[in-house]
């Protein structure tokens, strides 16, 4: 009787063995996906937001390196204005047209005074007051399709930065 029970258990184990391996692999993959989502590889999370600085470290852009197509995301541009910028009471931020080709700018805060199209970039002009020692510009963007987007943003006649975003479906 005991030998027959052991044979039945062994047979059941052999039949279910492939299913157990598939189940274990599925659990591991699910855990990896949840971990990636929690740390920000699939959007906002612990490491989701990146910040890239100019060579002189006087200008930086915060962005999400992994974004979903057709979702709204932010670009935050920060810099310290030079004395000549404060005297002129305005400054320009440019964005490469190649980066803008597959996205739509939904909102810009603060609102620019005006914008100007140049050869390979779009320039947004903003007012600056004499008391501003740190300037922050927020761009709310929406991507149109999946791609690997290479962006370049800079201050007119000043520093610039480059960054890459993966836009997934």
Coordinates of N, CA, C and O in Angstrom, one line a residue:
X1 N 0.8 -1.2 0.0 CA 0.0 0.0 0.0 C 0.9 1.3 0.0 O 0.6 2.2 -0.7
X2 N 1.9 1.3 0.8 CA 2.7 2.4 0.9 C 3.5 2.7 -0.4 O 3.7 3.8 -0.8
X3 N 4.0 1.6 -1.0 CA 4.7 1.7 -2.3 C 3.8 2.3 -3.4 O 4.3 3.1 -4.2
X4 N 2.6 1.9 -3.4 CA 1.6 2.4 -4.4 C 1.3 3.9 -4.2 O 1.3 4.6 -5.2
X5 N 1.2 4.3 -3.0 CA 1.0 5.8 -2.7 C 2.2 6.6 -3.2 O 2.1 7.7 -3.8
X6 N 3.4 6.1 -2.9 CA 4.6 6.8 -3.4 C 4.7 6.9 -4.9 O 5.1 7.9 -5.5
X7 N 4.3 5.8 -5.6 CA 4.3 5.8 -7.0 C 3.3 6.9 -7.6 O 3.5 7.5 -8.6
X8 N 2.1 7.0 -6.9 CA 1.1 7.9 -7.3 C 1.7 9.4 -7.1 O 1.5 10.2 -8.0
X9 N 2.3 9.6 -6.0 CA 2.9 11.0 -5.7 C 4.0 11.3 -6.7 O 4.0 12.4 -7.3
X10 N 4.8 10.3 -7.0 CA 5.9 10.5 -8.0 C 5.3 10.8 -9.4 O 5.8 11.7 -10.1
X11 N 4.3 10.0 -9.8 CA 3.7 10.3 -11.1 C 3.0 11.6 -11.2 O 3.2 12.3 -12.2
X12 N 2.4 12.1 -10.1 CA 1.7 13.4 -10.1 C 2.8 14.5 -10.2 O 2.6 15.5 -10.8
X13 N 3.9 14.3 -9.5 CA 5.1 15.2 -9.5 C 5.6 15.3 -10.9 O 5.8 16.4 -11.4
X14 N 5.8 14.2 -11.6 CA 6.3 14.3 -13.0 C 5.4 14.9 -13.9 O 5.8 15.6 -14.9
X15 N 4.1 14.7 -13.7 CA 3.1 15.3 -14.6 C 3.1 16.9 -14.4 O 3.0 17.6 -15.4
X16 N 3.2 17.3 -13.1 CA 3.0 18.7 -12.8 C 4.4 19.5 -12.9 O 4.4 20.7 -12.8
X17 N 5.5 18.8 -13.1 CA 6.8 19.5 -13.1 C 6.9 20.6 -14.1 O 7.3 21.7 -13.7
X18 N 6.5 20.5 -15.4 CA 6.6 21.6 -16.3 C 5.8 22.8 -15.9 O 6.2 23.9 -16.0
X19 N 4.6 22.5 -15.3 CA 3.7 23.6 -14.9 C 4.3 24.3 -13.7 O 4.1 25.6 -13.6
X20 N 5.0 23.7 -12.8 CA 5.6 24.3 -11.7 C 6.7 25.3 -12.1 O 6.9 26.3 -11.6
X21 N 7.5 24.8 -13.1 CA 8.6 25.7 -13.6 C 8.0 26.9 -14.3 O 8.5 28.0 -14.1
X22 N 6.9 26.8 -15.0 CA 6.3 27.9 -15.7 C 5.7 28.9 -14.6 O 5.8 30.1 -14.8
X23 N 5.2 28.3 -13.6 CA 4.6 29.1 -12.5 C 5.7 29.9 -11.8 O 5.6 31.1 -11.5
X24 N 6.8 29.3 -11.5 CA 8.0 29.9 -10.9 C 8.5 31.1 -11.8 O 8.8 32.1 -11.3
X25 N 8.7 30.8 -13.0 CA 9.2 31.8 -14.0 C 8.2 33.0 -14.0 O 8.6 34.1 -14.0
X26 N 6.9 32.7 -14.1 CA 5.9 33.7 -14.1 C 6.0 34.6 -12.8 O 5.8 35.8 -12.9
X27 N 6.1 34.0 -11.7 CA 6.2 34.7 -10.4 C 7.5 35.6 -10.4 O 7.4 36.8 -10.0
X28 N 8.6 35.1 -10.9 CA 9.8 35.9 -10.9 C 9.6 37.1 -11.9 O 10.0 38.2 -11.5
X29 N 9.1 36.9 -13.0 CA 8.8 38.0 -14.0 C 7.9 39.0 -13.4 O 8.1 40.2 -13.6
X30 N 6.8 38.6 -12.8 CA 5.9 39.5 -12.1 C 6.6 40.3 -11.1 O 6.4 41.6 -11.0
X31 N 7.4 39.7 -10.2 CA 8.2 40.4 -9.2 C 9.1 41.5 -9.8 O 9.2 42.6 -9.3
X32 N 9.8 41.1 -10.9 CA 10.7 42.0 -11.6 C 9.9 43.2 -12.2 O 10.3 44.4 -12.1
X33 N 8.7 43.0 -12.8 CA 7.9 44.0 -13.3 C 7.4 45.0 -12.2 O 7.5 46.2 -12.4
X34 N 7.0 44.4 -11.1 CA 6.5 45.2 -10.0 C 7.7 46.1 -9.4 O 7.5 47.2 -9.1
X35 N 8.8 45.5 -9.3 CA 10.0 46.2 -8.8 C 10.4 47.4 -9.7 O 10.6 48.5 -9.3
X36 N 10.4 47.1 -11.0 CA 10.6 48.1 -12.0 C 9.6 49.3 -11.9 O 10.0 50.4 -12.0
X37 N 8.4 48.9 -11.8 CA 7.3 50.0 -11.6 C 7.5 50.8 -10.4 O 7.4 52.0 -10.4
X38 N 7.9 50.1 -9.3 CA 8.0 50.8 -8.0 C 9.2 51.8 -8.0 O 9.2 52.9 -7.4
X39 N 10.3 51.4 -8.6 CA 11.5 52.3 -8.6 C 11.4 53.3 -9.7 O 12.3 54.2 -9.7
X40 N 10.5 53.2 -10.6 CA 10.3 54.3 -11.6 C 10.7 54.0 -13.0 O 10.8 54.9 -13.8
X41 N 11.1 52.8 -13.3 CA 11.5 52.5 -14.7 C 10.3 52.6 -15.7 O 10.5 52.6 -16.9
X42 N 9.1 52.5 -15.2 CA 7.9 52.6 -16.0 C 7.2 53.9 -15.9 O 6.0 54.0 -16.3
X43 N 7.8 54.9 -15.3 CA 7.1 56.2 -15.1 C 7.6 56.7 -13.8 O 8.6 56.4 -13.2
X44 N 6.8 57.7 -13.2 CA 7.1 58.3 -11.9 C 7.4 57.2 -10.8 O 6.6 56.3 -10.7
X45 N 8.4 57.4 -10.1 CA 8.7 56.5 -9.0 C 10.0 56.9 -8.3 O 10.4 58.1 -8.4
X46 N 10.6 56.0 -7.6 CA 11.8 56.4 -6.8 C 12.9 57.0 -7.6 O 13.6 57.9 -7.3
X47 N 13.2 56.3 -8.8 CA 14.3 56.8 -9.6 C 13.7 57.3 -11.0 O 14.5 57.5 -11.9
X48 N 12.4 57.6 -11.0 CA 11.8 57.9 -12.3 C 12.2 59.3 -12.8 O 12.4 59.4 -14.0
X49 N 12.4 60.2 -12.0 CA 12.8 61.6 -12.5 C 14.3 61.7 -12.5 O 15.0 61.3 -11.6
X50 N 14.8 62.2 -13.6 CA 16.2 62.5 -13.8 C 16.4 64.0 -13.9 O 15.6 64.8 -14.3
X51 N 17.7 64.4 -13.6 CA 18.0 65.8 -13.7 C 19.4 65.8 -14.4 O 20.3 65.1 -14.0
X52 N 19.5 66.6 -15.5 CA 20.7 66.7 -16.2 C 21.2 68.2 -16.1 O 20.4 69.1 -16.2
X53 N 22.5 68.4 -15.9 CA 23.1 69.7 -15.7 C 23.9 70.1 -16.9 O 24.5 69.3 -17.5
X54 N 24.0 71.4 -17.1 CA 24.9 71.9 -18.1 C 26.4 71.8 -17.6 O 26.6 71.5 -16.4
X55 N 27.3 72.0 -18.5 CA 28.7 71.8 -18.2 C 29.1 72.8 -17.1 O 29.9 72.5 -16.2
X56 N 28.6 74.0 -17.1 CA 28.9 75.0 -16.1 C 28.1 74.9 -14.9 O 28.2 75.6 -13.9
X57 N 27.1 73.9 -14.9 CA 26.2 73.7 -13.7 C 25.4 74.9 -13.3 O 24.9 75.0 -12.2
X58 N 25.1 75.8 -14.3 CA 24.3 76.9 -14.0 C 22.9 76.8 -14.6 O 22.0 77.6 -14.5
X59 N 22.6 75.6 -15.2 CA 21.4 75.3 -15.9 C 21.1 73.9 -15.8 O 22.0 73.0 -16.0
X60 N 19.8 73.5 -15.5 CA 19.5 72.1 -15.4 C 18.0 71.8 -15.9 O 17.2 72.7 -15.9
X61 N 17.8 70.6 -16.3 CA 16.5 70.2 -16.8 C 16.1 68.9 -16.0 O 16.9 67.9 -16.0
X62 N 14.9 68.9 -15.4 CA 14.4 67.7 -14.8 C 13.4 67.1 -15.7 O 12.5 67.8 -16.3
X63 N 13.4 65.7 -15.9 CA 12.5 65.1 -16.8 C 12.4 63.6 -16.4 O 13.1 63.1 -15.6
X64 N 11.4 62.9 -17.0 CA 11.2 61.5 -16.8 C 11.8 60.8 -18.0 O 11.5 61.0 -19.2
X65 N 12.8 59.9 -17.8 CA 13.5 59.2 -18.9 C 12.6 58.1 -19.6 O 12.8 57.8 -20.7
X66 N 11.6 57.6 -18.8 CA 10.6 56.6 -19.4 C 9.2 57.2 -19.3 O 8.7 57.4 -18.2
X67 N 8.6 57.4 -20.4 CA 7.3 58.0 -20.4 C 6.3 57.2 -21.3 O 6.8 56.6 -22.3
X68 N 5.1 57.3 -21.1 CA 4.1 56.6 -21.8 C 3.6 57.5 -23.0 O 3.3 58.7 -22.8
X69 N 3.4 56.9 -24.1 CA 2.9 57.6 -25.3 C 1.5 58.1 -25.0 O 0.7 57.5 -24.3
X70 N 1.2 59.3 -25.4 CA -0.1 60.0 -25.2 C -0.4 60.3 -23.8 O -1.5 60.6 -23.4
X71 N 0.6 60.4 -22.9 CA 0.4 60.9 -21.6 C 1.1 62.2 -21.4 O 2.0 62.5 -22.2
X72 N 0.7 63.0 -20.4 CA 1.3 64.3 -20.2 C 2.4 64.1 -19.2 O 2.3 63.4 -18.2
X73 N 3.5 64.8 -19.5 CA 4.7 64.8 -18.6 C 5.3 66.1 -18.5 O 5.1 67.0 -19.4
X74 N 6.1 66.3 -17.5 CA 6.7 67.7 -17.3 C 8.2 67.7 -17.6 O 8.9 66.7 -17.4
X75 N 8.6 68.9 -18.0 CA 10.0 69.2 -18.1 C 10.2 70.5 -17.3 O 9.4 71.4 -17.4
X76 N 11.1 70.4 -16.3 CA 11.3 71.6 -15.4 C 12.7 72.1 -15.7 O 13.7 71.4 -15.6
X77 N 12.8 73.4 -16.1 CA 14.0 74.0 -16.5 C 14.4 75.0 -15.4 O 13.5 75.9 -15.0
X78 N 15.6 74.9 -14.8 CA 16.0 75.8 -13.7 C 17.4 76.4 -14.1 O 18.2 75.7 -14.6
X79 N 17.5 77.7 -13.8 CA 18.8 78.3 -14.0 C 18.9 79.6 -13.2 O 17.9 80.2 -12.7
X80 N 20.1 80.1 -13.0 CA 20.4 81.3 -12.3 C 20.7 82.4 -13.4 O 21.7 82.2 -14.1
X81 N 19.9 83.4 -13.4 CA 20.2 84.4 -14.5 C 21.4 85.2 -14.3 O 21.8 85.5 -13.1
X82 N 22.1 85.6 -15.3 CA 23.3 86.4 -15.3 C 22.8 87.9 -15.1 O 21.7 88.2 -15.4
X83 N 23.7 88.7 -14.8 CA 23.4 90.2 -14.6 C 22.9 90.8 -15.8 O 22.0 91.6 -15.8
X84 N 23.5 90.4 -17.0 CA 23.0 91.0 -18.3 C 21.6 90.6 -18.6 O 20.8 91.3 -19.2
X85 N 21.2 89.4 -18.2 CA 19.8 88.9 -18.4 C 18.9 89.7 -17.5 O 17.8 90.1 -18.0
X86 N 19.3 90.0 -16.3 CA 18.4 90.8 -15.4 C 18.3 92.2 -15.9 O 17.2 92.8 -15.9
X87 N 19.4 92.8 -16.5 CA 19.3 94.1 -17.0 C 18.4 94.2 -18.2 O 17.7 95.1 -18.5
X88 N 18.4 93.2 -19.1 CA 17.6 93.1 -20.3 C 16.1 92.8 -19.9 O 15.3 93.1 -20.8
X89 N 15.9 92.3 -18.7 CA 14.5 92.0 -18.2 C 13.8 91.0 -19.0 O 12.6 90.8 -18.9
X90 N 14.5 90.2 -19.8 CA 14.0 89.1 -20.5 C 15.1 88.1 -20.9 O 16.2 88.4 -20.9
X91 N 14.7 86.8 -21.1 CA 15.6 85.8 -21.5 C 14.9 84.8 -22.4 O 13.6 84.8 -22.5
X92 N 15.6 84.0 -23.1 CA 15.1 83.0 -24.0 C 15.5 81.6 -23.7 O 16.6 81.4 -23.3
X93 N 14.5 80.7 -23.7 CA 14.8 79.3 -23.6 C 14.5 78.6 -24.9 O 13.4 78.9 -25.5
X94 N 15.4 77.8 -25.4 CA 15.2 77.2 -26.7 C 15.1 75.7 -26.6 O 15.7 75.1 -25.7
X95 N 14.3 75.1 -27.4 CA 14.1 73.6 -27.5 C 14.3 73.2 -28.9 O 13.8 73.8 -29.9
X96 N 15.1 72.2 -29.1 CA 15.4 71.7 -30.5 C 14.1 71.2 -31.2 O 13.3 70.5 -30.6
X97 N 14.0 71.6 -32.4 CA 12.8 71.2 -33.2 C 12.7 69.7 -33.4 O 11.6 69.1 -33.5
X98 N 13.8 69.0 -33.5 CA 13.8 67.6 -33.7 C 13.2 66.9 -32.5 O 12.5 65.9 -32.6
X99 N 13.3 67.5 -31.3 CA 12.7 66.9 -30.1 C 11.2 67.2 -30.1 O 10.3 66.4 -29.7
X100 N 10.8 68.4 -30.6 CA 9.4 68.8 -30.6 C 8.6 68.2 -31.7 O 7.4 68.3 -31.7
X101 N 9.2 67.5 -32.6 CA 8.5 67.0 -33.8 C 7.5 65.9 -33.4 O 6.5 65.8 -34.1
X102 N 7.6 65.2 -32.4 CA 6.7 64.1 -32.0 C 6.0 64.4 -30.7 O 5.6 63.4 -30.0
X103 N 5.9 65.6 -30.3 CA 5.2 65.9 -29.0 C 4.5 67.3 -29.2 O 4.8 68.0 -30.1
X104 N 3.6 67.5 -28.2 CA 2.8 68.7 -28.2 C 3.0 69.4 -26.9 O 2.9 68.7 -25.8
X105 N 3.3 70.7 -26.9 CA 3.4 71.4 -25.6 C 2.0 71.8 -25.2 O 1.4 72.6 -25.9
X106 N 1.6 71.3 -24.1 CA 0.2 71.6 -23.6 C 0.2 72.9 -22.8 O -0.8 73.6 -22.8
X107 N 1.2 73.2 -22.0 CA 1.2 74.3 -21.1 C 2.6 74.7 -20.8 O 3.5 73.9 -20.6
X108 N 2.8 76.0 -20.6 CA 4.1 76.6 -20.2 C 3.9 77.5 -19.0 O 3.0 78.4 -19.1
X109 N 4.5 77.3 -17.9 CA 4.4 78.2 -16.7 C 5.8 78.7 -16.3 O 6.6 77.8 -16.1
X110 N 6.0 79.9 -16.1 CA 5.1 81.0 -16.5 C 4.9 81.2 -18.0 O 5.8 80.6 -18.7
X111 N 3.9 81.8 -18.4 CA 3.6 82.0 -19.8 C 4.7 82.8 -20.4 O 5.1 83.9 -19.9
X112 N 5.2 82.4 -21.6 CA 6.2 83.2 -22.3 C 5.6 84.5 -22.9 O 4.4 84.6 -23.1
X113 N 6.4 85.5 -23.0 CA 6.0 86.8 -23.6 C 5.7 86.6 -25.1 O 4.7 87.0 -25.6
X114 N 6.6 85.8 -25.8 CA 6.4 85.4 -27.2 C 7.3 84.3 -27.5 O 8.2 83.9 -26.7
X115 N 7.1 83.7 -28.6 CA 8.0 82.6 -29.1 C 8.4 82.9 -30.5 O 7.8 83.6 -31.3
X116 N 9.6 82.4 -30.9 CA 10.2 82.6 -32.2 C 10.8 81.3 -32.7 O 11.4 80.6 -32.0
X117 N 10.5 81.1 -34.0 CA 11.1 79.9 -34.6 C 12.4 80.3 -35.3 O 12.5 81.2 -36.1
X118 N 13.4 79.5 -35.0 CA 14.7 79.7 -35.6 C 15.0 78.5 -36.4 O 14.2 77.6 -36.5
X119 N 16.2 78.4 -37.1 CA 16.5 77.3 -38.0 C 16.2 75.9 -37.4 O 15.4 75.2 -38.0
X120 N 16.8 75.5 -36.3 CA 16.6 74.2 -35.8 C 16.1 74.2 -34.4 O 16.1 73.2 -33.7
X121 N 15.5 75.3 -34.0 CA 14.9 75.3 -32.6 C 13.8 76.4 -32.5 O 13.6 77.2 -33.3
X122 N 13.0 76.2 -31.4 CA 12.0 77.1 -31.1 C 12.3 77.8 -29.8 O 12.7 77.2 -28.8
X123 N 12.3 79.1 -29.8 CA 12.7 79.9 -28.7 C 11.5 80.6 -28.0 O 10.7 81.2 -28.6
X124 N 11.5 80.4 -26.7 CA 10.4 81.0 -25.8 C 11.0 82.1 -25.0 O 12.0 81.8 -24.3
X125 N 10.5 83.3 -25.1 CA 11.0 84.4 -24.3 C 10.2 84.7 -23.1 O 8.9 84.7 -23.1
X126 N 10.8 85.0 -22.0 CA 10.2 85.2 -20.7 C 10.7 86.5 -20.0 O 11.8 86.9 -20.3
X127 N 9.9 87.1 -19.2 CA 10.3 88.2 -18.4 C 11.1 87.8 -17.2 O 10.8 86.7 -16.6
X128 N 12.0 88.6 -16.7 CA 12.7 88.4 -15.5 C 12.7 89.7 -14.7 O 12.9 90.7 -15.2
X129 N 12.5 89.5 -13.4 CA 12.5 90.7 -12.5 C 13.9 90.8 -11.9 O 14.6 89.8 -11.7
X130 N 14.3 92.0 -11.4 CA 15.6 92.2 -10.8 C 15.8 91.4 -9.5 O 16.9 91.2 -9.1
X131 N 14.7 91.0 -8.9 CA 14.8 90.3 -7.6 C 14.9 88.8 -7.8 O 15.1 88.1 -6.8
X132 N 14.7 88.3 -9.0 CA 14.8 86.8 -9.2 C 16.2 86.4 -9.3 O 17.0 86.8 -10.1
X133 N 16.6 85.5 -8.3 CA 17.9 84.9 -8.4 C 17.9 83.5 -8.9 O 19.0 82.9 -9.2
X134 N 16.8 82.8 -8.9 CA 16.6 81.5 -9.5 C 15.4 81.4 -10.3 O 14.3 81.9 -9.8
X135 N 15.4 80.9 -11.5 CA 14.3 80.9 -12.4 C 13.9 79.4 -12.7 O 14.8 78.6 -12.9
X136 N 12.6 79.2 -12.7 CA 12.1 77.8 -13.0 C 11.0 78.0 -14.0 O 10.1 78.7 -13.8
X137 N 11.1 77.2 -15.1 CA 10.1 77.2 -16.2 C 9.6 75.7 -16.3 O 10.4 74.8 -16.3
X138 N 8.3 75.6 -16.3 CA 7.7 74.3 -16.4 C 7.0 74.1 -17.7 O 6.1 74.9 -18.1
X139 N 7.4 73.0 -18.4 CA 6.7 72.7 -19.7 C 5.9 71.4 -19.5 O 6.5 70.4 -19.0
X140 N 4.6 71.4 -19.8 CA 3.8 70.2 -19.8 C 3.7 69.8 -21.2 O 3.2 70.5 -22.1
X141 N 4.2 68.5 -21.5 CA 4.2 68.0 -22.8 C 3.4 66.7 -22.9 O 3.2 66.0 -21.9
X142 N 3.0 66.4 -24.1 CA 2.3 65.1 -24.4 C 3.0 64.6 -25.7 O 3.1 65.2 -26.7
X143 N 3.4 63.3 -25.6 CA 4.1 62.6 -26.7 C 3.0 62.0 -27.6 O 2.0 61.6 -27.2
X144 N 3.4 62.0 -28.9 CA 2.4 61.5 -29.9 C 2.5 60.0 -30.2 O 1.6 59.4 -30.6
X145 N 3.8 59.4 -30.1 CA 4.0 58.1 -30.5 C 5.2 57.5 -29.8 O 6.0 58.2 -29.4
X146 N 5.3 56.2 -29.7 CA 6.5 55.5 -29.1 C 7.7 55.8 -29.9 O 7.7 55.8 -31.2
X147 N 8.8 56.1 -29.2 CA 10.1 56.4 -29.9 C 11.2 56.5 -28.8 O 10.9 56.5 -27.6
X148 N 12.4 56.7 -29.3 CA 13.5 57.1 -28.4 C 13.8 58.6 -28.8 O 14.3 58.8 -29.8
X149 N 13.3 59.5 -27.9 CA 13.4 60.9 -28.2 C 14.7 61.5 -27.6 O 15.0 61.3 -26.4
X150 N 15.4 62.2 -28.5 CA 16.6 62.8 -28.1 C 16.3 64.3 -28.0 O 16.0 65.0 -29.0
X151 N 16.4 64.9 -26.8 CA 16.1 66.3 -26.6 C 17.3 67.1 -26.3 O 18.3 66.7 -25.8
X152 N 17.2 68.4 -26.7 CA 18.2 69.4 -26.4 C 17.5 70.7 -26.1 O 16.6 71.2 -26.8
X153 N 17.8 71.2 -24.9 CA 17.2 72.5 -24.4 C 18.4 73.4 -23.9 O 19.3 72.9 -23.4
X154 N 18.2 74.7 -24.2 CA 19.2 75.6 -23.7 C 18.7 77.0 -23.5 O 17.6 77.4 -23.8
X155 N 19.6 77.8 -22.9 CA 19.3 79.2 -22.7 C 19.9 80.0 -23.9 O 21.0 79.6 -24.4
X156 N 19.1 80.9 -24.5 CA 19.6 81.6 -25.6 C 20.9 82.3 -25.3 O 21.0 83.0 -24.3
X157 N 21.9 82.1 -26.1 CA 23.3 82.6 -25.9 C 23.9 82.2 -24.6 O 24.6 82.9 -23.9
X158 N 23.6 80.9 -24.2 CA 24.1 80.4 -22.9 C 24.3 78.9 -23.0 O 24.4 78.3 -24.0
X159 N 24.1 78.3 -21.8 CA 24.3 76.8 -21.6 C 23.2 76.0 -22.3 O 22.1 76.5 -22.5
X160 N 23.5 74.8 -22.5 CA 22.4 73.8 -23.0 C 22.7 72.4 -22.5 O 23.8 72.2 -22.0
X161 N 21.7 71.6 -22.5 CA 21.8 70.2 -22.1 C 21.1 69.3 -23.1 O 20.2 69.7 -23.9
X162 N 21.6 68.0 -23.1 CA 21.0 67.0 -23.9 C 20.5 65.9 -23.0 O 21.1 65.6 -22.0
X163 N 19.4 65.2 -23.5 CA 18.8 64.1 -22.7 C 18.1 63.2 -23.6 O 17.8 63.6 -24.8
X164 N 17.8 62.0 -23.2 CA 17.1 61.0 -23.9 C 15.9 60.5 -23.1 O 16.0 60.2 -21.9
X165 N 14.8 60.3 -23.8 CA 13.6 59.8 -23.2 C 13.1 58.6 -24.1 O 13.1 58.7 -25.3
X166 N 12.7 57.5 -23.4 CA 12.1 56.4 -24.0 C 10.6 56.5 -23.9 O 10.1 56.5 -22.8
X167 N 9.9 56.6 -25.0 CA 8.5 56.7 -25.0 C 7.9 55.4 -25.4 O 8.2 54.9 -26.5
X168 N 7.2 54.7 -24.5 CA 6.7 53.4 -24.8 C 5.2 53.5 -25.0 O 4.5 54.4 -24.5
X169 N 4.6 52.5 -25.7 CA 3.1 52.5 -26.0 C 2.2 52.4 -24.8 O 2.6 52.0 -23.8

